[in-house]
mmCIF file of C-alpha atoms in Angstrom:
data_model
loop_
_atom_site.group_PDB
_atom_site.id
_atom_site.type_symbol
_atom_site.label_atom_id
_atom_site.label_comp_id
_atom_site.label_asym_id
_atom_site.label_seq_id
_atom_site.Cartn_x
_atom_site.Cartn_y
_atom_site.Cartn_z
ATOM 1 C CA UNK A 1 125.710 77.865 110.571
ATOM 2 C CA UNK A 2 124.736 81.146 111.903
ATOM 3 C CA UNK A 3 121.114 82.160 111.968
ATOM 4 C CA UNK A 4 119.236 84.157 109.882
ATOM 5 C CA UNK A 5 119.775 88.143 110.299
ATOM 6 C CA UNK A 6 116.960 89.706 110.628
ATOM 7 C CA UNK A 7 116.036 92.272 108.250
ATOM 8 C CA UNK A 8 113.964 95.664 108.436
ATOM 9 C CA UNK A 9 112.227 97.338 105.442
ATOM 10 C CA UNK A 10 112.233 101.016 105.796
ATOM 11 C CA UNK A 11 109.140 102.255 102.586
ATOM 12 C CA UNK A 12 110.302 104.624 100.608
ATOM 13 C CA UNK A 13 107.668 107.335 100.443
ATOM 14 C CA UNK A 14 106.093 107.830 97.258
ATOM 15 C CA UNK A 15 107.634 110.874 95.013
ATOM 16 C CA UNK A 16 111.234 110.625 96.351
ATOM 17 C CA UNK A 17 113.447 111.255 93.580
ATOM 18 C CA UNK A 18 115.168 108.661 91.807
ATOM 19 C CA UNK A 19 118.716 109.797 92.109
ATOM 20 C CA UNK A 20 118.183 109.239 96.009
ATOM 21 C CA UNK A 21 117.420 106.044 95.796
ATOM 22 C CA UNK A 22 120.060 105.581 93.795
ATOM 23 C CA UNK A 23 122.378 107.874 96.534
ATOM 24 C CA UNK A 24 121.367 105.387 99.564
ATOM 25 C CA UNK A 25 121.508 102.040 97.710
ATOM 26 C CA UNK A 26 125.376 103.401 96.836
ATOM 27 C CA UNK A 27 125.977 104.557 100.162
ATOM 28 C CA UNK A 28 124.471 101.880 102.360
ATOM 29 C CA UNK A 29 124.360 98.051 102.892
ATOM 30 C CA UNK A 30 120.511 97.986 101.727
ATOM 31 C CA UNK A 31 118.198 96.454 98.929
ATOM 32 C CA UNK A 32 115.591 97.984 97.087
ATOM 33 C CA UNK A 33 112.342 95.730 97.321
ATOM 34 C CA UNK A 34 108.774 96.040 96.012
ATOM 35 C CA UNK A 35 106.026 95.884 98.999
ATOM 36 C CA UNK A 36 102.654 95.541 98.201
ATOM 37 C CA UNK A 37 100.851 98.356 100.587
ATOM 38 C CA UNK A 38 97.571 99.042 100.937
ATOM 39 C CA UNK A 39 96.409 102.983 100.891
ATOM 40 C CA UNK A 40 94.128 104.314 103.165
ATOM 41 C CA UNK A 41 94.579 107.900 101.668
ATOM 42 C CA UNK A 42 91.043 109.504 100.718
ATOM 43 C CA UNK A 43 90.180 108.273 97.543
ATOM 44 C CA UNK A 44 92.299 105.017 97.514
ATOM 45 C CA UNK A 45 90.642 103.568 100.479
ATOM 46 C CA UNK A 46 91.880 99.480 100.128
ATOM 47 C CA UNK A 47 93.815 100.090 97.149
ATOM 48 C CA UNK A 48 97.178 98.389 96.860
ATOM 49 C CA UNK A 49 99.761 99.854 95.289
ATOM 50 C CA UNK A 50 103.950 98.686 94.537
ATOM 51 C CA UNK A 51 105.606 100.956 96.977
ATOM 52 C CA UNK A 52 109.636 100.564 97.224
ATOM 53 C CA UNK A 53 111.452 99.767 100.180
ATOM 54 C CA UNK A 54 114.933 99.374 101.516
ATOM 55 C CA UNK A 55 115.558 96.390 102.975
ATOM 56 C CA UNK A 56 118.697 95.661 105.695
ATOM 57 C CA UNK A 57 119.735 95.031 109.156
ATOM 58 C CA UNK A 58 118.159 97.398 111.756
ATOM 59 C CA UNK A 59 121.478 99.483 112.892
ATOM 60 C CA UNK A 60 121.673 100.535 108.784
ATOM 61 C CA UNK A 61 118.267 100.922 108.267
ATOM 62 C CA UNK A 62 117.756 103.391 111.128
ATOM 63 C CA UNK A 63 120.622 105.165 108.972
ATOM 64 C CA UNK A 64 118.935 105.503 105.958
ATOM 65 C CA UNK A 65 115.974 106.499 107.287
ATOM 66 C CA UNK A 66 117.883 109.465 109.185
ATOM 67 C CA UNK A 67 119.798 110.711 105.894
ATOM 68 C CA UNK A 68 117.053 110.305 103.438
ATOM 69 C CA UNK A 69 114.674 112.576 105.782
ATOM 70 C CA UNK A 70 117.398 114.898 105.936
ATOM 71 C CA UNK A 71 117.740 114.775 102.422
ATOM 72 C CA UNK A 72 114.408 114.843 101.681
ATOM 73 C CA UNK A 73 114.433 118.296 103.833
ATOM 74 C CA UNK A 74 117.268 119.730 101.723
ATOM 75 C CA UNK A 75 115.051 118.890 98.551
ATOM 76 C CA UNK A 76 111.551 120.321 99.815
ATOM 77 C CA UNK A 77 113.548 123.292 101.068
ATOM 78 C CA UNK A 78 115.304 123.840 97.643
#
């Protein structure tokens, strides 16, 4: 039996478009999972909030961090 892979979440920033989301999960070996996170932002000091994550092995991960920043460059740029 072969061990347990370990897995990486990569959090989704909040405000990334839907359709992206929807782009990686299509694209890449990943699964969308809620993390409870707390916020240290200045008037949600201690909150927690749902944020989404992708979860997968490390080697895709690393990927879908690298095209959703670029992607999230095209968008901010647009």
């Amino acid at each position: 039996m072969m061990a347990e892979e370990e897995l990486f979440d990569l959090l989704v920033p909040p405000g990334v478009p839907r359709k992206m989301i929807y782009d990686v999960v299509e694209k890449y070996d990943v699964e969308v999972v809620r993390r409870p996170q707390k916020m240290a932002f200045a008037n949600m000091d201690g909150d927690a909030r749902e944020l989404l994550a992708f979860r997968g092995r490390r080697e895709v991960v690393e990927e879908v961090q690298t095209y959703l920043f670029a992607q999230l460059k095209e968008f901010i740029g647009e």
